[in-house]
Amino acid sequence: MRKIVVFTGAGMSAESGIKTFRDSDGLWENHPVEDVATPQAWARNPRLVLDFYNARRKQMREVEPNKGHAALVELEKCFNVQIITQNVDNLHERAGSSSVLHLHGELDKVRSTRNPKLIFTPEHWEIKLGDVGEDGAQLRPHIVWFGEQVPMFDVAIDITQTADIMIVVGTSLVVYPAASLIEYVPANAPIFLIDPKAEPQSRRNIEIIRGTAAEELPEFVKKLISNEITSKNA
Ligand code: NAD
């Protein structure tokens, strides 16, 4: 089976009702990211950071995967599909995708502030100051904050280097190191970028499809399955 690597960003979940922050004047649900998604923010005001991610976790449980997520599940009938996502929501998994790598962590997991390997999935969406793991240390969101290492990046590179086709959906390609992933796509593998605001990329020859995930992906997946795209581009 040919391998399709799908690299998704915040725009993938926009039509499910989860806002991107680059489309909201650099604010993420009304907060500057420096106040809620950095190690400095956590040191300064852990309560605000916990509350922010509590709200994100609660919202995630209230929304549903969209037609774009569903189309990627459909693609598995004919291709080996590996999703690499910058999203911290679980909408790919809930739609039914079987291989999802989270580069920036997962909202529905928390971990010990003392031991990063002590990770678990809480039943309730709310984590408070004073909630501790089995090692007695305060719990924090299992999220890669801005300025932190991206531990899964090497795994993402390995996956990307074996792609026959790469599809990038709903990402501005400005958050590094994630955005540099496309440089690891083999030279003979076509890359497609689905995003309503996609800009031409100088780094690689990328075919741009200007539109939203839920509108464009179902049609695009149909074309891939009927071989219209692979035969033309690969
Ligand atoms: P980003 O830089 O990847 O930008 C979002 C992109 O989505 C933009 O290019 C925009 O044009 C595009 N977009 C908007 N609506 C779309 C649609 N309906 N279909 C397809 N594309 C669409 O992402 P960001 O918002 O700047 O977030 C950066 C980081 O913050 C993410 O990598 C993630 O770690 C975190 N974040 C996660 C979520 C989530 O998990 N759902 C949401 C917001 C932010």
PDB file of C-alpha atoms and ligand atoms in Angstrom:
ATOM      1  CA  MET A   1       0.000   0.000   0.000  1.00  0.00           C
ATOM      2  CA  ARG A   2       1.245   3.479  -0.808  1.00  0.00           C
ATOM      3  CA  LYS A   3       1.929   5.654   2.208  1.00  0.00           C
ATOM      4  CA  ILE A   4       0.173   8.988   2.641  1.00  0.00           C
ATOM      5  CA  VAL A   5       1.455  11.194   5.429  1.00  0.00           C
ATOM      6  CA  VAL A   6      -1.060  13.847   6.484  1.00  0.00           C
ATOM      7  CA  PHE A   7       0.298  16.775   8.455  1.00  0.00           C
ATOM      8  CA  THR A   8      -2.479  18.735  10.171  1.00  0.00           C
ATOM      9  CA  GLY A   9      -2.660  22.043  12.055  1.00  0.00           C
ATOM     10  CA  ALA A  10      -5.246  24.069  13.913  1.00  0.00           C
ATOM     11  CA  GLY A  11      -7.278  24.742  10.731  1.00  0.00           C
ATOM     12  CA  MET A  12      -8.158  21.024  10.574  1.00  0.00           C
ATOM     13  CA  SER A  13     -10.384  21.427  13.631  1.00  0.00           C
ATOM     14  CA  ALA A  14     -11.716  24.937  12.883  1.00  0.00           C
ATOM     15  CA  GLU A  15     -14.957  23.662  11.333  1.00  0.00           C
ATOM     16  CA  SER A  16     -15.550  21.519  14.413  1.00  0.00           C
ATOM     17  CA  GLY A  17     -15.709  24.765  16.397  1.00  0.00           C
ATOM     18  CA  ILE A  18     -12.166  24.891  17.835  1.00  0.00           C
ATOM     19  CA  LYS A  19     -10.600  28.214  16.901  1.00  0.00           C
ATOM     20  CA  THR A  20      -7.111  28.583  15.475  1.00  0.00           C
ATOM     21  CA  PHE A  21      -5.291  31.443  17.130  1.00  0.00           C
ATOM     22  CA  ARG A  22      -3.499  32.867  14.108  1.00  0.00           C
ATOM     23  CA  ASP A  23      -6.921  33.688  12.657  1.00  0.00           C
ATOM     24  CA  SER A  24      -7.827  35.624  15.837  1.00  0.00           C
ATOM     25  CA  ASP A  25      -5.203  38.395  15.830  1.00  0.00           C
ATOM     26  CA  GLY A  26      -2.605  36.197  17.483  1.00  0.00           C
ATOM     27  CA  LEU A  27      -4.881  35.525  20.430  1.00  0.00           C
ATOM     28  CA  TRP A  28      -5.867  32.034  21.479  1.00  0.00           C
ATOM     29  CA  GLU A  29      -9.439  32.194  22.817  1.00  0.00           C
ATOM     30  CA  ASN A  30      -8.753  35.824  23.855  1.00  0.00           C
ATOM     31  CA  HIS A  31      -5.378  35.113  25.498  1.00  0.00           C
ATOM     32  CA  PRO A  32      -1.924  36.073  24.206  1.00  0.00           C
ATOM     33  CA  VAL A  33      -0.106  32.713  23.900  1.00  0.00           C
ATOM     34  CA  GLU A  34       2.725  34.012  26.116  1.00  0.00           C
ATOM     35  CA  ASP A  35       0.221  34.176  29.007  1.00  0.00           C
ATOM     36  CA  VAL A  36      -1.072  30.614  28.727  1.00  0.00           C
ATOM     37  CA  ALA A  37       1.181  28.379  26.620  1.00  0.00           C
ATOM     38  CA  THR A  38       4.779  28.891  27.736  1.00  0.00           C
ATOM     39  CA  PRO A  39       6.890  27.562  30.651  1.00  0.00           C
ATOM     40  CA  GLN A  40       7.188  31.191  31.839  1.00  0.00           C
ATOM     41  CA  ALA A  41       3.401  31.511  32.002  1.00  0.00           C
ATOM     42  CA  TRP A  42       3.254  28.330  34.088  1.00  0.00           C
ATOM     43  CA  ALA A  43       5.910  29.665  36.483  1.00  0.00           C
ATOM     44  CA  ARG A  44       4.135  33.023  36.764  1.00  0.00           C
ATOM     45  CA  ASN A  45       0.506  32.000  37.018  1.00  0.00           C
ATOM     46  CA  PRO A  46      -0.159  28.235  37.002  1.00  0.00           C
ATOM     47  CA  ARG A  47      -3.813  28.752  37.934  1.00  0.00           C
ATOM     48  CA  LEU A  48      -4.456  30.781  34.757  1.00  0.00           C
ATOM     49  CA  VAL A  49      -2.667  28.145  32.635  1.00  0.00           C
ATOM     50  CA  LEU A  50      -4.642  25.288  34.226  1.00  0.00           C
ATOM     51  CA  ASP A  51      -7.918  27.201  33.750  1.00  0.00           C
ATOM     52  CA  PHE A  52      -7.074  27.887  30.089  1.00  0.00           C
ATOM     53  CA  TYR A  53      -6.400  24.207  29.347  1.00  0.00           C
ATOM     54  CA  ASN A  54      -9.390  23.134  31.449  1.00  0.00           C
ATOM     55  CA  ALA A  55     -11.574  25.243  29.162  1.00  0.00           C
ATOM     56  CA  ARG A  56      -9.914  23.751  26.056  1.00  0.00           C
ATOM     57  CA  ARG A  57     -10.360  20.212  27.455  1.00  0.00           C
ATOM     58  CA  LYS A  58     -14.027  20.850  28.260  1.00  0.00           C
ATOM     59  CA  GLN A  59     -14.647  22.336  24.806  1.00  0.00           C
ATOM     60  CA  MET A  60     -12.933  19.397  23.098  1.00  0.00           C
ATOM     61  CA  ARG A  61     -15.379  17.011  24.747  1.00  0.00           C
ATOM     62  CA  GLU A  62     -18.317  19.091  23.470  1.00  0.00           C
ATOM     63  CA  VAL A  63     -17.355  19.284  19.774  1.00  0.00           C
ATOM     64  CA  GLU A  64     -17.371  16.628  17.051  1.00  0.00           C
ATOM     65  CA  PRO A  65     -14.977  15.638  14.248  1.00  0.00           C
ATOM     66  CA  ASN A  66     -15.867  17.303  10.910  1.00  0.00           C
ATOM     67  CA  LYS A  67     -16.131  16.007   7.327  1.00  0.00           C
ATOM     68  CA  GLY A  68     -12.411  16.560   6.832  1.00  0.00           C
ATOM     69  CA  HIS A  69     -11.527  14.232   9.713  1.00  0.00           C
ATOM     70  CA  ALA A  70     -13.994  11.671   8.324  1.00  0.00           C
ATOM     71  CA  ALA A  71     -12.459  11.866   4.833  1.00  0.00           C
ATOM     72  CA  LEU A  72      -9.028  10.972   6.237  1.00  0.00           C
ATOM     73  CA  VAL A  73     -10.537   7.847   7.815  1.00  0.00           C
ATOM     74  CA  GLU A  74     -12.009   6.915   4.411  1.00  0.00           C
ATOM     75  CA  LEU A  75      -8.531   7.235   2.874  1.00  0.00           C
ATOM     76  CA  GLU A  76      -7.333   4.296   4.997  1.00  0.00           C
ATOM     77  CA  LYS A  77      -9.377   1.923   2.784  1.00  0.00           C
ATOM     78  CA  CYS A  78      -6.817   2.352   0.004  1.00  0.00           C
ATOM     79  CA  PHE A  79      -3.664   3.809   1.564  1.00  0.00           C
ATOM     80  CA  ASN A  80      -1.408   3.418   4.543  1.00  0.00           C
ATOM     81  CA  VAL A  81      -2.336   6.727   6.190  1.00  0.00           C
ATOM     82  CA  GLN A  82      -0.181   8.196   8.926  1.00  0.00           C
ATOM     83  CA  ILE A  83      -1.357  11.425  10.513  1.00  0.00           C
ATOM     84  CA  ILE A  84       1.082  13.787  12.182  1.00  0.00           C
ATOM     85  CA  THR A  85      -0.826  16.541  13.949  1.00  0.00           C
ATOM     86  CA  GLN A  86       0.143  19.776  15.661  1.00  0.00           C
ATOM     87  CA  ASN A  87      -3.306  19.754  17.248  1.00  0.00           C
ATOM     88  CA  VAL A  88      -3.759  18.927  20.880  1.00  0.00           C
ATOM     89  CA  ASP A  89      -7.395  17.848  20.437  1.00  0.00           C
ATOM     90  CA  ASN A  90      -8.407  14.210  19.879  1.00  0.00           C
ATOM     91  CA  LEU A  91     -10.723  14.691  16.884  1.00  0.00           C
ATOM     92  CA  HIS A  92      -8.654  12.515  14.496  1.00  0.00           C
ATOM     93  CA  GLU A  93      -8.845   9.605  16.941  1.00  0.00           C
ATOM     94  CA  ARG A  94     -12.554  10.154  17.602  1.00  0.00           C
ATOM     95  CA  ALA A  95     -13.246  10.204  13.859  1.00  0.00           C
ATOM     96  CA  GLY A  96     -11.560   6.779  13.646  1.00  0.00           C
ATOM     97  CA  SER A  97      -8.078   7.422  12.236  1.00  0.00           C
ATOM     98  CA  SER A  98      -5.823   4.578  13.315  1.00  0.00           C
ATOM     99  CA  SER A  99      -2.364   6.170  13.295  1.00  0.00           C
ATOM    100  CA  VAL A 100      -2.061   9.641  14.860  1.00  0.00           C
ATOM    101  CA  LEU A 101       1.155  11.183  16.151  1.00  0.00           C
ATOM    102  CA  HIS A 102       0.721  14.298  18.309  1.00  0.00           C
ATOM    103  CA  LEU A 103       3.679  16.659  17.945  1.00  0.00           C
ATOM    104  CA  HIS A 104       2.484  19.235  20.468  1.00  0.00           C
ATOM    105  CA  GLY A 105       0.968  16.969  23.108  1.00  0.00           C
ATOM    106  CA  GLU A 106      -2.575  15.922  23.968  1.00  0.00           C
ATOM    107  CA  LEU A 107      -5.282  17.856  25.797  1.00  0.00           C
ATOM    108  CA  ASP A 108      -6.856  14.782  27.330  1.00  0.00           C
ATOM    109  CA  LYS A 109      -3.628  13.804  29.084  1.00  0.00           C
ATOM    110  CA  VAL A 110      -1.864  15.343  32.075  1.00  0.00           C
ATOM    111  CA  ARG A 111       1.494  14.613  33.627  1.00  0.00           C
ATOM    112  CA  SER A 112       3.538  15.092  36.763  1.00  0.00           C
ATOM    113  CA  THR A 113       5.587  18.296  36.932  1.00  0.00           C
ATOM    114  CA  ARG A 114       8.392  16.243  38.508  1.00  0.00           C
ATOM    115  CA  ASN A 115       8.452  13.172  36.252  1.00  0.00           C
ATOM    116  CA  PRO A 116       7.479  13.798  32.587  1.00  0.00           C
ATOM    117  CA  LYS A 117       7.009  10.040  32.080  1.00  0.00           C
ATOM    118  CA  LEU A 118       4.143   9.902  34.600  1.00  0.00           C
ATOM    119  CA  ILE A 119       1.336  10.604  32.116  1.00  0.00           C
ATOM    120  CA  PHE A 120      -2.323   9.712  32.467  1.00  0.00           C
ATOM    121  CA  THR A 121      -5.807  10.520  31.178  1.00  0.00           C
ATOM    122  CA  PRO A 122      -7.990  12.164  33.836  1.00  0.00           C
ATOM    123  CA  GLU A 123     -11.699  11.332  33.859  1.00  0.00           C
ATOM    124  CA  HIS A 124     -12.809  14.881  34.538  1.00  0.00           C
ATOM    125  CA  TRP A 125     -11.897  17.854  32.349  1.00  0.00           C
ATOM    126  CA  GLU A 126     -10.887  20.040  35.280  1.00  0.00           C
ATOM    127  CA  ILE A 127      -7.389  19.984  36.828  1.00  0.00           C
ATOM    128  CA  LYS A 128      -6.809  22.292  39.821  1.00  0.00           C
ATOM    129  CA  LEU A 129      -3.830  23.623  41.726  1.00  0.00           C
ATOM    130  CA  GLY A 130      -3.194  20.963  44.380  1.00  0.00           C
ATOM    131  CA  ASP A 131      -4.143  18.028  42.107  1.00  0.00           C
ATOM    132  CA  VAL A 132      -1.141  15.705  42.227  1.00  0.00           C
ATOM    133  CA  GLY A 133       0.066  12.569  40.465  1.00  0.00           C
ATOM    134  CA  GLU A 134       1.080   9.333  42.152  1.00  0.00           C
ATOM    135  CA  ASP A 135       4.509  10.863  42.891  1.00  0.00           C
ATOM    136  CA  GLY A 136       2.836  13.664  44.895  1.00  0.00           C
ATOM    137  CA  ALA A 137       3.826  16.394  42.394  1.00  0.00           C
ATOM    138  CA  GLN A 138       1.434  18.963  40.875  1.00  0.00           C
ATOM    139  CA  LEU A 139      -0.128  17.892  37.586  1.00  0.00           C
ATOM    140  CA  ARG A 140       0.315  19.969  34.428  1.00  0.00           C
ATOM    141  CA  PRO A 141      -1.202  19.652  30.933  1.00  0.00           C
ATOM    142  CA  HIS A 142       0.581  17.109  28.686  1.00  0.00           C
ATOM    143  CA  ILE A 143       1.290  19.858  26.164  1.00  0.00           C
ATOM    144  CA  VAL A 144       4.440  21.024  24.385  1.00  0.00           C
ATOM    145  CA  TRP A 145       4.477  24.721  25.218  1.00  0.00           C
ATOM    146  CA  PHE A 146       6.098  27.354  23.029  1.00  0.00           C
ATOM    147  CA  GLY A 147       9.819  27.309  23.787  1.00  0.00           C
ATOM    148  CA  GLU A 148       9.843  23.638  24.883  1.00  0.00           C
ATOM    149  CA  GLN A 149      11.494  20.718  23.067  1.00  0.00           C
ATOM    150  CA  VAL A 150       9.298  18.737  20.666  1.00  0.00           C
ATOM    151  CA  PRO A 151      10.127  15.171  21.783  1.00  0.00           C
ATOM    152  CA  MET A 152       8.195  13.437  18.970  1.00  0.00           C
ATOM    153  CA  PHE A 153       9.839  15.418  16.174  1.00  0.00           C
ATOM    154  CA  ASP A 154      12.425  12.747  15.288  1.00  0.00           C
ATOM    155  CA  VAL A 155       9.673  10.138  15.016  1.00  0.00           C
ATOM    156  CA  ALA A 156       7.745  12.545  12.756  1.00  0.00           C
ATOM    157  CA  ILE A 157      10.820  12.945  10.534  1.00  0.00           C
ATOM    158  CA  ASP A 158      11.188   9.150  10.208  1.00  0.00           C
ATOM    159  CA  ILE A 159       7.536   8.842   9.148  1.00  0.00           C
ATOM    160  CA  THR A 160       7.777  11.769   6.710  1.00  0.00           C
ATOM    161  CA  GLN A 161      10.887  10.364   5.014  1.00  0.00           C
ATOM    162  CA  THR A 162       8.893   7.305   3.929  1.00  0.00           C
ATOM    163  CA  ALA A 163       5.940   9.224   2.424  1.00  0.00           C
ATOM    164  CA  ASP A 164       4.772   8.527  -1.126  1.00  0.00           C
ATOM    165  CA  ILE A 165       2.420  11.517  -0.890  1.00  0.00           C
ATOM    166  CA  MET A 166       2.226  14.302   1.697  1.00  0.00           C
ATOM    167  CA  ILE A 167      -0.969  16.245   2.437  1.00  0.00           C
ATOM    168  CA  VAL A 168      -0.703  19.315   4.657  1.00  0.00           C
ATOM    169  CA  VAL A 169      -3.993  20.641   6.052  1.00  0.00           C
ATOM    170  CA  GLY A 170      -4.831  23.818   7.964  1.00  0.00           C
ATOM    171  CA  THR A 171      -1.432  24.996   9.030  1.00  0.00           C
ATOM    172  CA  SER A 172       0.297  28.302   8.367  1.00  0.00           C
ATOM    173  CA  LEU A 173       3.689  26.518   8.302  1.00  0.00           C
ATOM    174  CA  VAL A 174       5.195  29.107  10.633  1.00  0.00           C
ATOM    175  CA  VAL A 175       5.429  27.169  13.932  1.00  0.00           C
ATOM    176  CA  TYR A 176       8.895  25.595  14.078  1.00  0.00           C
ATOM    177  CA  PRO A 177      10.232  22.971  14.156  1.00  0.00           C
ATOM    178  CA  ALA A 178       6.934  21.465  12.986  1.00  0.00           C
ATOM    179  CA  ALA A 179       6.831  23.578   9.821  1.00  0.00           C
ATOM    180  CA  SER A 180      10.207  22.262   8.650  1.00  0.00           C
ATOM    181  CA  LEU A 181       8.763  18.742   8.383  1.00  0.00           C
ATOM    182  CA  ILE A 182       7.968  19.206   4.687  1.00  0.00           C
ATOM    183  CA  GLU A 183      11.709  19.413   3.991  1.00  0.00           C
ATOM    184  CA  TYR A 184      11.944  15.698   4.862  1.00  0.00           C
ATOM    185  CA  VAL A 185       9.400  14.594   2.255  1.00  0.00           C
ATOM    186  CA  PRO A 186      11.236  12.535  -0.439  1.00  0.00           C
ATOM    187  CA  ALA A 187      11.964  14.641  -3.539  1.00  0.00           C
ATOM    188  CA  ASN A 188       9.762  12.498  -5.805  1.00  0.00           C
ATOM    189  CA  ALA A 189       6.728  12.586  -3.484  1.00  0.00           C
ATOM    190  CA  PRO A 190       4.100  15.219  -4.296  1.00  0.00           C
ATOM    191  CA  ILE A 191       3.012  17.629  -1.545  1.00  0.00           C
ATOM    192  CA  PHE A 192      -0.472  19.185  -1.385  1.00  0.00           C
ATOM    193  CA  LEU A 193      -1.433  22.040   0.929  1.00  0.00           C
ATOM    194  CA  ILE A 194      -5.108  22.580   1.802  1.00  0.00           C
ATOM    195  CA  ASP A 195      -5.666  25.900   3.583  1.00  0.00           C
ATOM    196  CA  PRO A 196      -7.921  28.894   2.764  1.00  0.00           C
ATOM    197  CA  LYS A 197      -4.993  31.280   3.243  1.00  0.00           C
ATOM    198  CA  ALA A 198      -2.177  29.165   1.819  1.00  0.00           C
ATOM    199  CA  GLU A 199       0.787  31.151   0.552  1.00  0.00           C
ATOM    200  CA  PRO A 200       3.107  29.861  -2.203  1.00  0.00           C
ATOM    201  CA  GLN A 201       6.055  28.083  -0.530  1.00  0.00           C
ATOM    202  CA  SER A 202       9.562  28.698  -1.811  1.00  0.00           C
ATOM    203  CA  ARG A 203      11.067  25.643  -0.103  1.00  0.00           C
ATOM    204  CA  ARG A 204       9.399  22.949  -2.220  1.00  0.00           C
ATOM    205  CA  ASN A 205       7.122  22.591  -5.172  1.00  0.00           C
ATOM    206  CA  ILE A 206       3.815  22.360  -3.338  1.00  0.00           C
ATOM    207  CA  GLU A 207       0.407  22.191  -5.001  1.00  0.00           C
ATOM    208  CA  ILE A 208      -1.930  24.567  -3.201  1.00  0.00           C
ATOM    209  CA  ILE A 209      -5.643  23.931  -2.759  1.00  0.00           C
ATOM    210  CA  ARG A 210      -7.173  27.090  -1.310  1.00  0.00           C
ATOM    211  CA  GLY A 211     -10.168  26.028   0.725  1.00  0.00           C
ATOM    212  CA  THR A 212     -11.229  24.587   4.047  1.00  0.00           C
ATOM    213  CA  ALA A 213     -10.588  21.103   5.407  1.00  0.00           C
ATOM    214  CA  ALA A 214     -14.248  20.062   5.595  1.00  0.00           C
ATOM    215  CA  GLU A 215     -15.008  21.402   2.098  1.00  0.00           C
ATOM    216  CA  GLU A 216     -11.906  20.242   0.204  1.00  0.00           C
ATOM    217  CA  LEU A 217     -10.768  17.011   1.847  1.00  0.00           C
ATOM    218  CA  PRO A 218     -13.785  14.796   0.979  1.00  0.00           C
ATOM    219  CA  GLU A 219     -13.424  15.614  -2.745  1.00  0.00           C
ATOM    220  CA  PHE A 220      -9.632  15.362  -2.655  1.00  0.00           C
ATOM    221  CA  VAL A 221      -9.776  11.966  -0.941  1.00  0.00           C
ATOM    222  CA  LYS A 222     -12.212  10.705  -3.593  1.00  0.00           C
ATOM    223  CA  LYS A 223      -9.698  11.712  -6.279  1.00  0.00           C
ATOM    224  CA  LEU A 224      -6.841   9.979  -4.468  1.00  0.00           C
ATOM    225  CA  ILE A 225      -8.869   6.800  -4.098  1.00  0.00           C
ATOM    226  CA  SER A 226      -9.860   6.805  -7.773  1.00  0.00           C
ATOM    227  CA  ASN A 227      -6.172   7.303  -8.667  1.00  0.00           C
ATOM    228  CA  GLU A 228      -6.790  10.591 -10.465  1.00  0.00           C
ATOM    229  CA  ILE A 229      -4.180  12.348  -8.379  1.00  0.00           C
ATOM    230  CA  THR A 230      -1.438   9.769  -7.903  1.00  0.00           C
ATOM    231  CA  SER A 231      -1.257   8.985 -11.632  1.00  0.00           C
ATOM    232  CA  LYS A 232      -1.066  12.668 -12.541  1.00  0.00           C
ATOM    233  CA  ASN A 233       1.532  13.751 -10.001  1.00  0.00           C
ATOM    234  CA  ALA A 234       3.559  10.823  -8.733  1.00  0.00           C
TER     235      ALA A 234
HETATM  236  P1  NAD B   1      -1.382  27.493  12.472  1.00  0.00           P
HETATM  237  O1  NAD B   1      -0.203  28.364  12.542  1.00  0.00           O
HETATM  238  O2  NAD B   1      -1.129  26.165  11.932  1.00  0.00           O
HETATM  239  O3  NAD B   1      -2.517  28.330  11.649  1.00  0.00           O
HETATM  240  C1  NAD B   1      -3.821  27.879  11.395  1.00  0.00           C
HETATM  241  C2  NAD B   1      -4.029  27.705   9.902  1.00  0.00           C
HETATM  242  O4  NAD B   1      -5.311  27.137   9.685  1.00  0.00           O
HETATM  243  C3  NAD B   1      -3.980  29.024   9.106  1.00  0.00           C
HETATM  244  O5  NAD B   1      -3.060  28.889   8.042  1.00  0.00           O
HETATM  245  C4  NAD B   1      -5.417  29.172   8.570  1.00  0.00           C
HETATM  246  O6  NAD B   1      -5.467  29.773   7.271  1.00  0.00           O
HETATM  247  C5  NAD B   1      -5.865  27.737   8.519  1.00  0.00           C
HETATM  248  N1  NAD B   1      -7.322  27.521   8.569  1.00  0.00           N
HETATM  249  C6  NAD B   1      -8.259  28.242   9.224  1.00  0.00           C
HETATM  250  N2  NAD B   1      -9.478  27.695   9.055  1.00  0.00           N
HETATM  251  C7  NAD B   1      -9.305  26.588   8.278  1.00  0.00           C
HETATM  252  C8  NAD B   1     -10.176  25.582   7.767  1.00  0.00           C
HETATM  253  N3  NAD B   1     -11.492  25.590   8.043  1.00  0.00           N
HETATM  254  N4  NAD B   1      -9.641  24.584   7.024  1.00  0.00           N
HETATM  255  C9  NAD B   1      -8.310  24.550   6.747  1.00  0.00           C
HETATM  256  N5  NAD B   1      -7.439  25.477   7.198  1.00  0.00           N
HETATM  257  C10 NAD B   1      -7.930  26.482   7.963  1.00  0.00           C
HETATM  258  O7  NAD B   1      -2.057  27.224  13.809  1.00  0.00           O
HETATM  259  P2  NAD B   1      -2.274  28.194  15.016  1.00  0.00           P
HETATM  260  O8  NAD B   1      -3.718  28.464  15.140  1.00  0.00           O
HETATM  261  O9  NAD B   1      -1.354  29.352  14.875  1.00  0.00           O
HETATM  262  O10 NAD B   1      -1.829  27.272  16.231  1.00  0.00           O
HETATM  263  C11 NAD B   1      -0.474  26.962  16.480  1.00  0.00           C
HETATM  264  C12 NAD B   1      -0.382  25.863  17.509  1.00  0.00           C
HETATM  265  O11 NAD B   1      -1.279  26.093  18.604  1.00  0.00           O
HETATM  266  C13 NAD B   1      -0.810  24.531  16.967  1.00  0.00           C
HETATM  267  O12 NAD B   1       0.263  23.958  16.319  1.00  0.00           O
HETATM  268  C14 NAD B   1      -1.281  23.804  18.215  1.00  0.00           C
HETATM  269  O13 NAD B   1      -0.219  23.258  18.924  1.00  0.00           O
HETATM  270  C15 NAD B   1      -1.937  24.883  18.999  1.00  0.00           C
HETATM  271  N6  NAD B   1      -3.402  24.931  18.706  1.00  0.00           N
HETATM  272  C16 NAD B   1      -4.097  23.752  18.690  1.00  0.00           C
HETATM  273  C17 NAD B   1      -5.451  23.748  18.385  1.00  0.00           C
HETATM  274  C18 NAD B   1      -6.166  22.414  18.374  1.00  0.00           C
HETATM  275  O14 NAD B   1      -5.666  21.444  18.931  1.00  0.00           O
HETATM  276  N7  NAD B   1      -7.327  22.294  17.703  1.00  0.00           N
HETATM  277  C19 NAD B   1      -6.117  24.951  18.110  1.00  0.00           C
HETATM  278  C20 NAD B   1      -5.385  26.152  18.144  1.00  0.00           C
HETATM  279  C21 NAD B   1      -4.012  26.123  18.430  1.00  0.00           C
END
